């Protein structure tokens, strides 16, 4: 199992296991279009990923409501499906059925384009995330850089959306989102670089592998124990990146009505909404990958090799949902900060702390190396 | 770089203007250079209505001024009428009135704090506040059949005696509420983000607060130790032991803390009232009374008159409503309808100070400061 | 000592008469002397302007000011009589900022003009509204 | 920096998190207080002021309720051979003054609060929908 690096190889392995890969490959070879088979397999794996992500996102919207409801002594959605589980489907149906309004004074093209520019990176960011052993679309050698780079696209789209709406609230929301994203990507990246110092690789798989195993047989070798400060900084920065309370300035509904998507309705609104939750899932997954050991878990070596992808996927999801739950829990507890306070926090506190953390990491590695 | 001023119309339909208030903001980026409240979107001409209705008919309209805390509005109007006509009120009725008003103060502060935190983005407090409010509303419903617009306090007494099972339920509420207030304090009082948002925001000094005519918790948050219940006692407040809750900082956080303290004080008052309530079942004075109805299915006792005309004169009577000083100025010409009703509503006068409070701050601060002023637009626009 | 009497002693020229409004001391002030009297009232410690009421009595307007002193815990009522055809009194905004909106409201609903008010425009009713609803001859049936 | 040195423990937020977690885990709290409205309803108090009801035998059609109604909601109309009140729910304040002033104690208010309707006309409740017969009910 160890040789299977990514989902592409896993699909081929499964097909071979059932003995169908050879004949199929032969057919394509005879036709001389072997590359089509590759494309088909890639499309299948990407399709599975996207379906999985979209289902997760739908589930997350339900979960968000349920967690809020539990905190607030309510039921939350209860009518559609068992305990309201189908509520996201109904919401989707409703949003599709809604009129798609484009304001008269809006910049039509940019207004229409912006939701897509938000939505697509939100899905693309999943490509180098290892959901489990060999459950990764592509183990990019610059995986971490790719993630940070792709996340940096969404503020552009938000600015486009806010500007194109031709609404003052939208514009202010967009400006805030950009200011916030820029000032938080830096501590986020700095905290991630400390991890890279430890692993010596930007590849997410390498990062996860570096965290498998234990110290003294009890404590898992997760980076959270080596980098507690880095973890806290990364978590705060990623909540800010997600744009959730206490850092949800881009929409801050009590100040800016709905921020950059004030003017959006129908399916375009749904795309912002989905992108938000996809982002939540992705960022939580990244937190897990970098600091909580990804899919690795001390019991994993004792699992039969056939089941490792499944079990590791389970481990990864449990950890990710724990982070997501924390984000939701935090959202129900704290009020929103003010934008200038957030920027103060970002530049004056988190960036110096992240640099300090980097220094600590370097020191630790040097000391470690000396032994 | 050349920049332009941004004129933002916040409202009349906006999530955090608590109704249909509009702020015309002249802004430099995110900084408010000038804030002009624009009122009148909910103006219903209540003062003119008062000239058209009889004294009894006007009481339901007072409910609809501040729909969050309607009992004090009932009472303020009725108190003015009683002063005008010189009506004696039975002691038990006064006790019931104080129960309703103090419960309503708790309800009002729950809504106020809840909506403040909702505006700050913490929806949990809002829902928790409404959870406890619901219990109080059920008490109101039990008492007078309505949850928000009561029409319960009448000249010379109250509409009905308290029903069976009301006092035990009230005691339960008081016990529950104590624990809940602890929860709230634990949830928000020391929350760092909350403190960052509230401290030194919307500061108004004691002199300015007085000069602007601010009253109630907003005034006491600025360090003026003044509570009409204490220093111009009406009803049975003279006999009760409580204190006026004062904070000296004058910022949003102080105003918030005053509200929390007032809830505790109200619980304290309610406990005393329940303990010392007279047993005599007289809830309406019979000065203008007609004979009680016989064979009434419910306890609807109609001691108060159908035709009621106080002597000519004028009166300005004020009480400490949850939001501040609430006054009714009634001029009677001896007929069954008031000649003029003027409502001195606390929200309206407190709102006067908002342009001063928020100048140079940012939109989120406007929301925080505005939330701690606690206005209800029905009360502002009348 | 009754603050209304005190005011009369201090400003005999301004006070027309003194009396009681239920249990609050009241002084009727000459219209043109209002600002002086108000200044004196503020010096006497009445720092809280509780309410401004305007009333239409068909032949004249009355403007009533209710004051309160936080230090002395005293009430004082000032009453000013304004001409019905040209209801004008002095504005107290220079002394109490809280008077600003109360005067605007009185102007809006009762139609009394306050001289020296910085921004005497309608506050509750829409701009361009005709008439003042709390005047007794206001035609309620006319469409605005 | 002064702020962080004072608040680096974030104790306030942690306290808040504990309170909310207690609610999630239902420690010392009732799990839910809301009701699933159309399926279950809250218990109304007997004094609840909802839709009016008029005792067919007691009402004398005197019109005192009509005169005393603050909003002009009630009109006395002819029903069969006698005069009964007709209530326009769309204008009603549900203040209960009509109940208080009724000299025959014929007017009362029921617990019916689901009064939404499709037309304004159907909000006018004539005697045919308001009358109840005491003898029949008891």
PDB file of N, CA and C in Angstrom, chain A residues 159-239:
ATOM      1  N   UNK A 159     -13.472  41.571  -3.819  1.00  0.00           N
ATOM      2  CA  UNK A 159     -13.369  42.979  -4.196  1.00  0.00           C
ATOM      3  C   UNK A 159     -14.147  43.233  -5.482  1.00  0.00           C
ATOM      4  N   UNK A 160     -14.037  42.289  -6.424  1.00  0.00           N
ATOM      5  CA  UNK A 160     -14.795  42.428  -7.667  1.00  0.00           C
ATOM      6  C   UNK A 160     -16.286  42.470  -7.362  1.00  0.00           C
ATOM      7  N   UNK A 161     -16.722  41.533  -6.514  1.00  0.00           N
ATOM      8  CA  UNK A 161     -18.150  41.461  -6.189  1.00  0.00           C
ATOM      9  C   UNK A 161     -18.603  42.749  -5.532  1.00  0.00           C
ATOM     10  N   UNK A 162     -17.821  43.223  -4.570  1.00  0.00           N
ATOM     11  CA  UNK A 162     -18.222  44.417  -3.844  1.00  0.00           C
ATOM     12  C   UNK A 162     -18.227  45.639  -4.725  1.00  0.00           C
ATOM     13  N   UNK A 163     -17.234  45.716  -5.621  1.00  0.00           N
ATOM     14  CA  UNK A 163     -17.168  46.880  -6.484  1.00  0.00           C
ATOM     15  C   UNK A 163     -18.269  46.840  -7.526  1.00  0.00           C
ATOM     16  N   UNK A 164     -18.492  45.655  -8.096  1.00  0.00           N
ATOM     17  CA  UNK A 164     -19.452  45.555  -9.189  1.00  0.00           C
ATOM     18  C   UNK A 164     -20.882  45.775  -8.715  1.00  0.00           C
ATOM     19  N   UNK A 165     -21.139  45.508  -7.432  1.00  0.00           N
ATOM     20  CA  UNK A 165     -22.512  45.671  -6.949  1.00  0.00           C
ATOM     21  C   UNK A 165     -22.959  47.117  -6.971  1.00  0.00           C
ATOM     22  N   UNK A 166     -21.995  48.030  -6.963  1.00  0.00           N
ATOM     23  CA  UNK A 166     -22.311  49.451  -6.937  1.00  0.00           C
ATOM     24  C   UNK A 166     -23.164  49.796  -5.721  1.00  0.00           C
ATOM     25  N   UNK A 167     -22.760  49.265  -4.587  1.00  0.00           N
ATOM     26  CA  UNK A 167     -23.476  49.509  -3.352  1.00  0.00           C
ATOM     27  C   UNK A 167     -22.431  49.874  -2.311  1.00  0.00           C
ATOM     28  N   UNK A 168     -22.737  50.888  -1.492  1.00  0.00           N
ATOM     29  CA  UNK A 168     -21.715  51.350  -0.563  1.00  0.00           C
ATOM     30  C   UNK A 168     -21.366  50.298   0.472  1.00  0.00           C
ATOM     31  N   UNK A 169     -22.372  49.600   0.925  1.00  0.00           N
ATOM     32  CA  UNK A 169     -22.107  48.554   1.911  1.00  0.00           C
ATOM     33  C   UNK A 169     -21.230  47.461   1.310  1.00  0.00           C
ATOM     34  N   UNK A 170     -21.563  47.084   0.054  1.00  0.00           N
ATOM     35  CA  UNK A 170     -20.775  46.038  -0.603  1.00  0.00           C
ATOM     36  C   UNK A 170     -19.331  46.468  -0.729  1.00  0.00           C
ATOM     37  N   UNK A 171     -19.164  47.712  -1.130  1.00  0.00           N
ATOM     38  CA  UNK A 171     -17.801  48.197  -1.347  1.00  0.00           C
ATOM     39  C   UNK A 171     -17.029  48.190  -0.027  1.00  0.00           C
ATOM     40  N   UNK A 172     -17.691  48.658   1.034  1.00  0.00           N
ATOM     41  CA  UNK A 172     -16.996  48.685   2.314  1.00  0.00           C
ATOM     42  C   UNK A 172     -16.682  47.271   2.784  1.00  0.00           C
ATOM     43  N   UNK A 173     -17.627  46.369   2.571  1.00  0.00           N
ATOM     44  CA  UNK A 173     -17.386  44.982   2.943  1.00  0.00           C
ATOM     45  C   UNK A 173     -16.213  44.416   2.179  1.00  0.00           C
ATOM     46  N   UNK A 174     -16.149  44.743   0.873  1.00  0.00           N
ATOM     47  CA  UNK A 174     -15.070  44.221   0.045  1.00  0.00           C
ATOM     48  C   UNK A 174     -13.734  44.789   0.496  1.00  0.00           C
ATOM     49  N   UNK A 175     -13.715  46.101   0.784  1.00  0.00           N
ATOM     50  CA  UNK A 175     -12.456  46.706   1.232  1.00  0.00           C
ATOM     51  C   UNK A 175     -11.991  46.060   2.521  1.00  0.00           C
ATOM     52  N   UNK A 176     -12.949  45.826   3.402  1.00  0.00           N
ATOM     53  CA  UNK A 176     -12.590  45.185   4.663  1.00  0.00           C
ATOM     54  C   UNK A 176     -12.041  43.787   4.419  1.00  0.00           C
ATOM     55  N   UNK A 177     -12.712  43.059   3.533  1.00  0.00           N
ATOM     56  CA  UNK A 177     -12.289  41.681   3.285  1.00  0.00           C
ATOM     57  C   UNK A 177     -10.865  41.663   2.768  1.00  0.00           C
ATOM     58  N   UNK A 178     -10.556  42.588   1.879  1.00  0.00           N
ATOM     59  CA  UNK A 178      -9.217  42.603   1.305  1.00  0.00           C
ATOM     60  C   UNK A 178      -8.191  42.952   2.378  1.00  0.00           C
ATOM     61  N   UNK A 179      -8.491  44.006   3.145  1.00  0.00           N
ATOM     62  CA  UNK A 179      -7.561  44.400   4.202  1.00  0.00           C
ATOM     63  C   UNK A 179      -7.331  43.251   5.164  1.00  0.00           C
ATOM     64  N   UNK A 180      -8.406  42.580   5.493  1.00  0.00           N
ATOM     65  CA  UNK A 180      -8.324  41.486   6.453  1.00  0.00           C
ATOM     66  C   UNK A 180      -7.522  40.315   5.889  1.00  0.00           C
ATOM     67  N   UNK A 181      -7.827  39.954   4.652  1.00  0.00           N
ATOM     68  CA  UNK A 181      -7.152  38.787   4.075  1.00  0.00           C
ATOM     69  C   UNK A 181      -5.660  39.032   3.924  1.00  0.00           C
ATOM     70  N   UNK A 182      -5.319  40.259   3.487  1.00  0.00           N
ATOM     71  CA  UNK A 182      -3.907  40.545   3.296  1.00  0.00           C
ATOM     72  C   UNK A 182      -3.181  40.491   4.627  1.00  0.00           C
ATOM     73  N   UNK A 183      -3.781  41.090   5.642  1.00  0.00           N
ATOM     74  CA  UNK A 183      -3.053  41.150   6.905  1.00  0.00           C
ATOM     75  C   UNK A 183      -3.044  39.813   7.620  1.00  0.00           C
ATOM     76  N   UNK A 184      -3.895  38.909   7.238  1.00  0.00           N
ATOM     77  CA  UNK A 184      -3.876  37.614   7.927  1.00  0.00           C
ATOM     78  C   UNK A 184      -3.188  36.515   7.161  1.00  0.00           C
ATOM     79  N   UNK A 185      -2.997  36.735   5.862  1.00  0.00           N
ATOM     80  CA  UNK A 185      -2.256  35.710   5.127  1.00  0.00           C
ATOM     81  C   UNK A 185      -0.813  35.663   5.602  1.00  0.00           C
ATOM     82  N   UNK A 186      -0.310  36.816   6.076  1.00  0.00           N
ATOM     83  CA  UNK A 186       1.111  36.865   6.471  1.00  0.00           C
ATOM     84  C   UNK A 186       1.372  36.031   7.734  1.00  0.00           C
ATOM     85  N   UNK A 187       0.680  36.271   8.841  1.00  0.00           N
ATOM     86  CA  UNK A 187       0.915  35.365   9.985  1.00  0.00           C
ATOM     87  C   UNK A 187       0.573  33.923   9.673  1.00  0.00           C
ATOM     88  N   UNK A 188      -0.458  33.745   8.822  1.00  0.00           N
ATOM     89  CA  UNK A 188      -0.812  32.374   8.434  1.00  0.00           C
ATOM     90  C   UNK A 188       0.363  31.696   7.748  1.00  0.00           C
ATOM     91  N   UNK A 189       0.945  32.392   6.773  1.00  0.00           N
ATOM     92  CA  UNK A 189       2.061  31.805   6.036  1.00  0.00           C
ATOM     93  C   UNK A 189       3.272  31.632   6.936  1.00  0.00           C
ATOM     94  N   UNK A 190       3.507  32.609   7.828  1.00  0.00           N
ATOM     95  CA  UNK A 190       4.673  32.516   8.715  1.00  0.00           C
ATOM     96  C   UNK A 190       4.544  31.322   9.653  1.00  0.00           C
ATOM     97  N   UNK A 191       3.317  31.117  10.142  1.00  0.00           N
ATOM     98  CA  UNK A 191       3.109  29.968  11.027  1.00  0.00           C
ATOM     99  C   UNK A 191       3.298  28.672  10.259  1.00  0.00           C
ATOM    100  N   UNK A 192       2.882  28.672   8.991  1.00  0.00           N
ATOM    101  CA  UNK A 192       3.040  27.454   8.189  1.00  0.00           C
ATOM    102  C   UNK A 192       4.506  27.214   7.860  1.00  0.00           C
ATOM    103  N   UNK A 193       5.267  28.298   7.663  1.00  0.00           N
ATOM    104  CA  UNK A 193       6.681  28.137   7.307  1.00  0.00           C
ATOM    105  C   UNK A 193       7.438  27.441   8.429  1.00  0.00           C
ATOM    106  N   UNK A 194       7.022  27.733   9.685  1.00  0.00           N
ATOM    107  CA  UNK A 194       7.680  27.062  10.805  1.00  0.00           C
ATOM    108  C   UNK A 194       7.567  25.553  10.681  1.00  0.00           C
ATOM    109  N   UNK A 195       6.404  25.114  10.183  1.00  0.00           N
ATOM    110  CA  UNK A 195       6.227  23.671   9.965  1.00  0.00           C
ATOM    111  C   UNK A 195       7.179  23.193   8.883  1.00  0.00           C
ATOM    112  N   UNK A 196       7.265  24.013   7.826  1.00  0.00           N
ATOM    113  CA  UNK A 196       8.124  23.619   6.714  1.00  0.00           C
ATOM    114  C   UNK A 196       9.569  23.468   7.189  1.00  0.00           C
ATOM    115  N   UNK A 197       9.971  24.322   8.141  1.00  0.00           N
ATOM    116  CA  UNK A 197      11.326  24.186   8.691  1.00  0.00           C
ATOM    117  C   UNK A 197      11.529  22.799   9.286  1.00  0.00           C
ATOM    118  N   UNK A 198      10.500  22.298   9.923  1.00  0.00           N
ATOM    119  CA  UNK A 198      10.617  20.977  10.538  1.00  0.00           C
ATOM    120  C   UNK A 198      10.668  19.877   9.497  1.00  0.00           C
ATOM    121  N   UNK A 199       9.791  19.977   8.490  1.00  0.00           N
ATOM    122  CA  UNK A 199       9.684  18.884   7.536  1.00  0.00           C
ATOM    123  C   UNK A 199      10.674  19.012   6.403  1.00  0.00           C
ATOM    124  N   UNK A 200      11.071  20.244   6.103  1.00  0.00           N
ATOM    125  CA  UNK A 200      11.945  20.451   4.967  1.00  0.00           C
ATOM    126  C   UNK A 200      11.259  20.242   3.646  1.00  0.00           C
ATOM    127  N   UNK A 201       9.930  20.213   3.650  1.00  0.00           N
ATOM    128  CA  UNK A 201       9.199  19.989   2.406  1.00  0.00           C
ATOM    129  C   UNK A 201       7.898  20.747   2.448  1.00  0.00           C
ATOM    130  N   UNK A 202       7.477  21.245   1.278  1.00  0.00           N
ATOM    131  CA  UNK A 202       6.185  21.919   1.196  1.00  0.00           C
ATOM    132  C   UNK A 202       5.061  20.944   0.901  1.00  0.00           C
ATOM    133  N   UNK A 203       5.419  19.709   0.615  1.00  0.00           N
ATOM    134  CA  UNK A 203       4.400  18.722   0.256  1.00  0.00           C
ATOM    135  C   UNK A 203       3.570  18.356   1.481  1.00  0.00           C
ATOM    136  N   UNK A 204       2.262  18.369   1.300  1.00  0.00           N
ATOM    137  CA  UNK A 204       1.391  18.074   2.427  1.00  0.00           C
ATOM    138  C   UNK A 204       1.559  16.636   2.897  1.00  0.00           C
ATOM    139  N   UNK A 205       1.823  15.731   1.955  1.00  0.00           N
ATOM    140  CA  UNK A 205       1.993  14.335   2.337  1.00  0.00           C
ATOM    141  C   UNK A 205       3.217  14.180   3.241  1.00  0.00           C
ATOM    142  N   UNK A 206       4.296  14.858   2.854  1.00  0.00           N
ATOM    143  CA  UNK A 206       5.497  14.811   3.686  1.00  0.00           C
ATOM    144  C   UNK A 206       5.214  15.357   5.077  1.00  0.00           C
ATOM    145  N   UNK A 207       4.414  16.422   5.119  1.00  0.00           N
ATOM    146  CA  UNK A 207       4.103  17.018   6.418  1.00  0.00           C
ATOM    147  C   UNK A 207       3.348  16.021   7.284  1.00  0.00           C
ATOM    148  N   UNK A 208       2.372  15.338   6.682  1.00  0.00           N
ATOM    149  CA  UNK A 208       1.606  14.357   7.456  1.00  0.00           C
ATOM    150  C   UNK A 208       2.512  13.202   7.886  1.00  0.00           C
ATOM    151  N   UNK A 209       3.338  12.736   6.953  1.00  0.00           N
ATOM    152  CA  UNK A 209       4.222  11.614   7.293  1.00  0.00           C
ATOM    153  C   UNK A 209       5.159  11.979   8.423  1.00  0.00           C
ATOM    154  N   UNK A 210       5.612  13.226   8.430  1.00  0.00           N
ATOM    155  CA  UNK A 210       6.521  13.651   9.501  1.00  0.00           C
ATOM    156  C   UNK A 210       5.840  13.594  10.852  1.00  0.00           C
ATOM    157  N   UNK A 211       4.498  13.625  10.860  1.00  0.00           N
ATOM    158  CA  UNK A 211       3.785  13.633  12.130  1.00  0.00           C
ATOM    159  C   UNK A 211       3.315  12.269  12.562  1.00  0.00           C
ATOM    160  N   UNK A 212       3.545  11.230  11.747  1.00  0.00           N
ATOM    161  CA  UNK A 212       3.126   9.899  12.183  1.00  0.00           C
ATOM    162  C   UNK A 212       4.161   9.391  13.186  1.00  0.00           C
ATOM    163  N   UNK A 213       3.717   8.489  14.015  1.00  0.00           N
ATOM    164  CA  UNK A 213       4.612   7.995  15.066  1.00  0.00           C
ATOM    165  C   UNK A 213       4.387   8.744  16.363  1.00  0.00           C
ATOM    166  N   UNK A 214       5.049   8.272  17.393  1.00  0.00           N
ATOM    167  CA  UNK A 214       4.825   8.865  18.707  1.00  0.00           C
ATOM    168  C   UNK A 214       6.154   9.113  19.399  1.00  0.00           C
ATOM    169  N   UNK A 215       6.078  10.013  20.408  1.00  0.00           N
ATOM    170  CA  UNK A 215       7.185  10.144  21.317  1.00  0.00           C
ATOM    171  C   UNK A 215       6.871   9.316  22.551  1.00  0.00           C
ATOM    172  N   UNK A 216       7.801   8.622  23.025  1.00  0.00           N
ATOM    173  CA  UNK A 216       7.644   7.787  24.229  1.00  0.00           C
ATOM    174  C   UNK A 216       6.449   6.856  24.120  1.00  0.00           C
ATOM    175  N   UNK A 217       6.002   6.592  22.910  1.00  0.00           N
ATOM    176  CA  UNK A 217       4.900   5.669  22.731  1.00  0.00           C
ATOM    177  C   UNK A 217       3.536   6.196  23.105  1.00  0.00           C
ATOM    178  N   UNK A 218       3.444   7.407  23.640  1.00  0.00           N
ATOM    179  CA  UNK A 218       2.120   7.920  24.036  1.00  0.00           C
ATOM    180  C   UNK A 218       1.747   9.152  23.232  1.00  0.00           C
ATOM    181  N   UNK A 219       2.627  10.148  23.277  1.00  0.00           N
ATOM    182  CA  UNK A 219       2.277  11.426  22.667  1.00  0.00           C
ATOM    183  C   UNK A 219       2.486  11.323  21.174  1.00  0.00           C
ATOM    184  N   UNK A 220       1.422  11.558  20.397  1.00  0.00           N
ATOM    185  CA  UNK A 220       1.616  11.525  18.948  1.00  0.00           C
ATOM    186  C   UNK A 220       2.514  12.688  18.513  1.00  0.00           C
ATOM    187  N   UNK A 221       3.261  12.433  17.470  1.00  0.00           N
ATOM    188  CA  UNK A 221       4.249  13.433  17.016  1.00  0.00           C
ATOM    189  C   UNK A 221       3.571  14.525  16.200  1.00  0.00           C
ATOM    190  N   UNK A 222       2.555  15.154  16.772  1.00  0.00           N
ATOM    191  CA  UNK A 222       1.882  16.199  16.010  1.00  0.00           C
ATOM    192  C   UNK A 222       2.605  17.498  16.253  1.00  0.00           C
ATOM    193  N   UNK A 223       2.511  18.366  15.254  1.00  0.00           N
ATOM    194  CA  UNK A 223       3.243  19.629  15.377  1.00  0.00           C
ATOM    195  C   UNK A 223       2.631  20.575  16.402  1.00  0.00           C
ATOM    196  N   UNK A 224       1.382  20.276  16.797  1.00  0.00           N
ATOM    197  CA  UNK A 224       0.774  21.141  17.803  1.00  0.00           C
ATOM    198  C   UNK A 224       1.593  21.105  19.089  1.00  0.00           C
ATOM    199  N   UNK A 225       2.247  19.955  19.367  1.00  0.00           N
ATOM    200  CA  UNK A 225       3.020  19.868  20.608  1.00  0.00           C
ATOM    201  C   UNK A 225       4.375  20.543  20.466  1.00  0.00           C
ATOM    202  N   UNK A 226       4.878  20.559  19.230  1.00  0.00           N
ATOM    203  CA  UNK A 226       6.138  21.259  19.008  1.00  0.00           C
ATOM    204  C   UNK A 226       5.927  22.757  18.829  1.00  0.00           C
ATOM    205  N   UNK A 227       4.764  23.089  18.294  1.00  0.00           N
ATOM    206  CA  UNK A 227       4.512  24.466  17.877  1.00  0.00           C
ATOM    207  C   UNK A 227       3.195  24.983  18.457  1.00  0.00           C
ATOM    208  N   UNK A 228       3.032  24.979  19.767  1.00  0.00           N
ATOM    209  CA  UNK A 228       1.727  25.419  20.302  1.00  0.00           C
ATOM    210  C   UNK A 228       1.394  26.852  19.911  1.00  0.00           C
ATOM    211  N   UNK A 229       2.385  27.730  19.981  1.00  0.00           N
ATOM    212  CA  UNK A 229       2.149  29.127  19.603  1.00  0.00           C
ATOM    213  C   UNK A 229       1.782  29.227  18.131  1.00  0.00           C
ATOM    214  N   UNK A 230       2.526  28.469  17.336  1.00  0.00           N
ATOM    215  CA  UNK A 230       2.241  28.460  15.906  1.00  0.00           C
ATOM    216  C   UNK A 230       0.835  27.979  15.632  1.00  0.00           C
ATOM    217  N   UNK A 231       0.415  26.974  16.375  1.00  0.00           N
ATOM    218  CA  UNK A 231      -0.931  26.435  16.187  1.00  0.00           C
ATOM    219  C   UNK A 231      -1.973  27.496  16.482  1.00  0.00           C
ATOM    220  N   UNK A 232      -1.799  28.186  17.619  1.00  0.00           N
ATOM    221  CA  UNK A 232      -2.792  29.205  17.993  1.00  0.00           C
ATOM    222  C   UNK A 232      -2.828  30.312  16.947  1.00  0.00           C
ATOM    223  N   UNK A 233      -1.648  30.745  16.517  1.00  0.00           N
ATOM    224  CA  UNK A 233      -1.598  31.798  15.506  1.00  0.00           C
ATOM    225  C   UNK A 233      -2.273  31.334  14.221  1.00  0.00           C
ATOM    226  N   UNK A 234      -1.948  30.101  13.821  1.00  0.00           N
ATOM    227  CA  UNK A 234      -2.506  29.583  12.576  1.00  0.00           C
ATOM    228  C   UNK A 234      -4.013  29.461  12.687  1.00  0.00           C
ATOM    229  N   UNK A 235      -4.482  28.995  13.845  1.00  0.00           N
ATOM    230  CA  UNK A 235      -5.926  28.821  14.029  1.00  0.00           C
ATOM    231  C   UNK A 235      -6.630  30.173  13.954  1.00  0.00           C
ATOM    232  N   UNK A 236      -6.091  31.152  14.675  1.00  0.00           N
ATOM    233  CA  UNK A 236      -6.732  32.473  14.660  1.00  0.00           C
ATOM    234  C   UNK A 236      -6.715  33.042  13.250  1.00  0.00           C
ATOM    235  N   UNK A 237      -5.549  32.922  12.609  1.00  0.00           N
ATOM    236  CA  UNK A 237      -5.427  33.466  11.253  1.00  0.00           C
ATOM    237  C   UNK A 237      -6.359  32.744  10.298  1.00  0.00           C
ATOM    238  N   UNK A 238      -6.519  31.434  10.499  1.00  0.00           N
ATOM    239  CA  UNK A 238      -7.383  30.734   9.538  1.00  0.00           C
ATOM    240  C   UNK A 238      -8.846  31.031   9.802  1.00  0.00           C
ATOM    241  N   UNK A 239      -9.216  31.275  11.073  1.00  0.00           N
ATOM    242  CA  UNK A 239     -10.601  31.711  11.310  1.00  0.00           C
ATOM    243  C   UNK A 239     -10.823  33.066  10.654  1.00  0.00           C
TER     244      UNK A 239
END
